[in-house]
Amino acid sequence: MPKGGRIERPVSRLRPSDLADLGPCAQYPPGSSKMPQALAPDRLYRCPDCGLGQRHPYPDEAILAAAYRETEVNSLEYNFADNAAWYQALDLLSADSSSQAKTILDVGCHSGLFLAGLPQHWRRFGIESAHDPLQLAMEQHGVEIIAERIESVPARWNGQFDVVTLFDVFEHLVFPLDGLRRVSELVRPGGRLIIITSDMDAWTWRLAAGQHWYLQTPLHLSFGSRRYFRRLPRWLPLHLHSLWRIPHQHGTNAIRRRQAVELIYWQCRQRGGWYQSLQRLIQAFPEYRDLRHHQSPPWTMNLRDHVLVSFDRL
């Protein structure tokens, strides 16, 4: 593996030749984060065995912690109906729900909007380090914050939750397997763990690799896949309940078609050679002529490049 890297493989230690180098990562858009602007985007690597991808190198712990603490409330505010992950997770939880109160922990709960959309009799808990969002979660949505980080959750919370959710949190974990091991300890036996994150097995990832839109956020460090999550029960006391391919946000067929063409066009433009023929063909359609002016990879948030995975705790 790359010097200083940390792609995980529980069975054996990886050598540099074991990793797939997927090329340079996309440049960060201006104002994309409070991270130092001099931070290089560097390269994307993937384990061909387990399917986990990671950026290398990555910021040190102090830089990451400061960036998370300073996250603003409006930086991650979503409309519940437009958020495909929230909508699908709520549907999944509703199918299992009863009149009995349940305890749910949302890791990285931000301002508590997902928890606020759950049945009122559920007991809501969260993990959050951003100061203003966590205050809003507690004061407006009745969320009890048990810790700022997964690593700092006291042992007394082990096995205390019927449901634990991670919405777009996996990609922030420097050591994903360690983080998921700690999270699984918080779920009661027979309880449910729900993870939503990017899916490197999606066609958009296979086409774009390091130029995928999900890499334009400096705090996104690790990238899951259907292959990785299907293997997770080999290493943790979990049983795979269900797995769905989902988009980051809901969208119409017209929006999805437009985003797919944008991505294909951008890749043709970057690769050159015979791909220019397809690029010119796309430009021949009036509705796509504006693509020649695009200066960065398209944000294909309405295409199914995410995965929702549900596990039962053994």
Coordinates of N, CA, C and O in Angstrom, one line a residue, residues 8 10 50 52 54 105 107 127 149-151 158 164-187 192-198 222-225 227-238 307 309-314:
E8 N -7.7 -0.8 4.5 CA -7.9 -1.9 5.5 C -8.1 -3.3 4.8 O -8.9 -3.3 3.9
P10 N -8.7 -7.0 6.7 CA -8.5 -7.7 8.0 C -7.7 -9.0 7.9 O -7.1 -9.4 8.9
C50 N -11.4 -6.5 -1.3 CA -12.5 -6.1 -0.5 C -13.4 -5.0 -1.1 O -14.6 -4.8 -0.8
L52 N -12.8 -1.7 -0.9 CA -12.7 -0.4 -0.2 C -11.8 0.6 -1.0 O -10.7 0.2 -1.4
Q54 N -9.9 4.5 -0.9 CA -9.5 5.6 0.0 C -8.6 6.6 -0.7 O -7.8 6.2 -1.6
L105 N -30.0 5.8 17.5 CA -28.8 6.7 17.5 C -28.4 7.0 16.1 O -28.2 6.1 15.3
V107 N -25.5 8.6 14.0 CA -24.1 9.0 14.0 C -23.9 10.1 13.0 O -24.2 9.9 11.8
I127 N -24.7 11.5 17.7 CA -23.3 11.8 17.8 C -23.0 12.9 16.9 O -23.3 12.8 15.7
R149 N -17.7 12.1 18.9 CA -17.1 11.3 17.9 C -17.4 9.8 18.3 O -17.6 9.5 19.5
I150 N -17.4 8.9 17.3 CA -17.6 7.5 17.6 C -16.6 7.0 18.6 O -17.0 6.2 19.5
E151 N -15.4 7.4 18.5 CA -14.3 6.8 19.4 C -14.5 7.2 20.8 O -14.0 6.6 21.7
N158 N -23.0 0.7 25.2 CA -22.9 -0.5 24.4 C -24.2 -1.3 24.5 O -24.8 -1.5 25.6
V164 N -29.2 2.0 14.9 CA -28.1 2.9 14.7 C -28.0 3.2 13.2 O -27.9 2.3 12.4
T165 N -27.9 4.5 12.9 CA -27.8 4.9 11.5 C -26.6 5.8 11.2 O -26.2 6.5 12.1
L166 N -26.0 5.6 10.0 CA -24.9 6.4 9.6 C -25.2 6.9 8.2 O -25.1 6.1 7.2
F167 N -25.7 8.1 8.1 CA -26.0 8.7 6.8 C -24.8 9.5 6.3 O -24.4 10.6 6.9
D168 N -24.1 9.1 5.2 CA -23.0 9.8 4.7 C -22.0 10.1 5.8 O -21.4 11.2 5.9
V169 N -21.7 9.1 6.6 CA -20.7 9.2 7.6 C -19.5 8.3 7.3 O -18.3 8.6 7.6
F170 N -19.7 7.1 6.7 CA -18.7 6.2 6.4 C -17.5 6.8 5.7 O -16.3 6.5 5.9
E171 N -17.8 7.7 4.7 CA -16.7 8.3 3.9 C -15.9 9.3 4.7 O -14.8 9.7 4.3
H172 N -16.3 9.6 6.0 CA -15.5 10.5 6.8 C -14.6 9.7 7.8 O -13.8 10.2 8.5
L173 N -14.7 8.3 7.8 CA -13.9 7.5 8.7 C -12.5 7.3 8.1 O -12.4 6.7 7.0
V174 N -11.5 7.6 8.9 CA -10.1 7.3 8.5 C -9.9 5.8 8.5 O -9.2 5.3 7.6
F175 N -10.4 5.1 9.5 CA -10.3 3.7 9.6 C -11.7 3.1 9.7 O -12.2 2.9 10.8
P176 N -12.3 2.9 8.5 CA -13.7 2.5 8.5 C -14.1 1.2 9.3 O -15.1 1.2 10.0
L177 N -13.2 0.2 9.2 CA -13.6 -1.1 9.9 C -13.5 -0.8 11.4 O -14.4 -1.4 12.2
D178 N -12.6 -0.1 11.9 CA -12.6 0.2 13.4 C -13.8 1.0 13.8 O -14.4 0.7 14.8
G179 N -14.2 2.0 12.9 CA -15.4 2.8 13.3 C -16.6 1.9 13.3 O -17.5 2.0 14.2
L180 N -16.8 1.0 12.3 CA -18.0 0.2 12.2 C -18.0 -0.8 13.3 O -19.1 -1.2 13.8
R181 N -16.8 -1.3 13.7 CA -16.8 -2.2 14.9 C -17.3 -1.6 16.1 O -18.1 -2.2 16.9
R182 N -16.9 -0.3 16.4 CA -17.3 0.4 17.6 C -18.8 0.7 17.5 O -19.6 0.5 18.4
V183 N -19.3 1.1 16.3 CA -20.7 1.4 16.1 C -21.6 0.1 16.3 O -22.6 0.1 17.0
S184 N -21.1 -1.0 15.8 CA -21.9 -2.3 16.0 C -22.0 -2.7 17.5 O -23.0 -3.3 17.8
E185 N -21.0 -2.3 18.3 CA -21.1 -2.6 19.7 C -22.2 -1.8 20.4 O -22.7 -2.2 21.4
L186 N -22.7 -0.7 19.8 CA -23.7 0.1 20.4 C -25.1 -0.4 20.1 O -26.1 -0.1 20.7
V187 N -25.2 -1.3 19.1 CA -26.5 -1.9 18.7 C -26.8 -3.1 19.6 O -26.0 -3.9 19.8
R192 N -30.8 -3.1 14.7 CA -30.5 -2.8 13.2 C -29.5 -1.7 13.1 O -29.5 -0.7 13.8
L193 N -28.5 -2.0 12.2 CA -27.5 -1.0 11.8 C -27.8 -0.7 10.3 O -27.8 -1.5 9.5
I194 N -27.9 0.6 10.0 CA -28.2 1.1 8.7 C -27.1 2.0 8.3 O -26.8 3.0 9.0
I195 N -26.5 1.7 7.1 CA -25.4 2.5 6.6 C -25.7 3.0 5.2 O -26.2 2.2 4.4
I196 N -25.5 4.3 5.0 CA -25.7 4.9 3.6 C -24.5 5.6 3.2 O -24.0 6.5 4.0
T197 N -23.9 5.3 2.1 CA -22.7 6.0 1.6 C -22.5 5.7 0.1 O -23.4 5.2 -0.5
S198 N -21.4 6.2 -0.4 CA -21.2 6.0 -1.8 C -20.9 4.5 -2.2 O -20.6 3.7 -1.3
S222 N -12.9 7.9 2.7 CA -13.0 6.5 2.5 C -14.3 6.2 1.7 O -15.3 6.9 1.9
F223 N -14.3 5.2 0.8 CA -15.4 5.0 -0.1 C -15.8 3.5 -0.2 O -14.9 2.7 -0.5
G224 N -17.0 3.2 0.2 CA -17.5 1.9 0.3 C -18.0 1.4 -1.1 O -17.9 2.0 -2.1
S225 N -18.5 0.2 -1.1 CA -19.1 -0.5 -2.3 C -20.0 -1.6 -1.8 O -19.9 -2.1 -0.7
R227 N -19.6 -4.6 -2.8 CA -18.7 -5.7 -2.5 C -18.2 -5.6 -1.0 O -18.2 -6.6 -0.3
Y228 N -17.8 -4.4 -0.6 CA -17.3 -4.3 0.7 C -18.3 -4.6 1.8 O -18.0 -5.3 2.8
F229 N -19.5 -4.1 1.6 CA -20.5 -4.3 2.6 C -21.1 -5.7 2.7 O -21.5 -6.2 3.7
R230 N -21.0 -6.4 1.5 CA -21.4 -7.8 1.6 C -20.4 -8.6 2.3 O -20.7 -9.7 2.9
R231 N -19.2 -8.2 2.4 CA -18.1 -8.9 3.1 C -18.0 -8.5 4.6 O -17.4 -9.2 5.3
L232 N -18.7 -7.4 4.9 CA -18.5 -6.9 6.3 C -18.9 -8.0 7.4 O -18.2 -8.0 8.4
P233 N -19.9 -8.8 7.2 CA -20.2 -9.8 8.2 C -19.1 -10.8 8.4 O -19.2 -11.6 9.4
R234 N -18.1 -10.9 7.6 CA -17.0 -11.8 7.8 C -16.2 -11.3 9.0 O -15.5 -12.1 9.6
W235 N -16.2 -10.0 9.2 CA -15.3 -9.4 10.2 C -16.0 -8.8 11.4 O -15.4 -8.6 12.4
L236 N -17.3 -8.6 11.3 CA -18.1 -8.1 12.4 C -19.3 -9.0 12.7 O -19.8 -9.7 11.8
P237 N -19.9 -8.9 13.9 CA -21.0 -9.7 14.3 C -22.3 -9.2 13.7 O -23.2 -8.7 14.4
L238 N -22.4 -9.2 12.4 CA -23.6 -8.6 11.7 C -24.1 -9.6 10.7 O -23.4 -10.5 10.1
V307 N -25.3 3.5 -1.8 CA -25.9 2.2 -1.4 C -26.4 2.4 0.0 O -25.8 3.1 0.8
V309 N -27.4 0.0 3.1 CA -27.2 -1.3 3.6 C -27.8 -1.5 5.0 O -27.5 -0.6 5.9
S310 N -28.5 -2.5 5.2 CA -29.1 -2.8 6.5 C -28.6 -4.1 7.1 O -28.6 -5.1 6.4
F311 N -28.1 -4.0 8.3 CA -27.6 -5.2 9.0 C -28.4 -5.5 10.3 O -28.8 -4.6 11.0
D312 N -28.5 -6.8 10.6 CA -29.0 -7.2 11.9 C -27.8 -7.5 12.8 O -26.9 -8.2 12.4
R313 N -27.9 -7.0 14.1 CA -26.8 -7.3 15.0 C -27.0 -8.7 15.6 O -28.0 -9.0 16.1
L314 N -25.9 -9.5 15.5 CA -26.0 -10.9 16.0 C -25.8 -10.9 17.5 O -25.2 -10.0 18.1

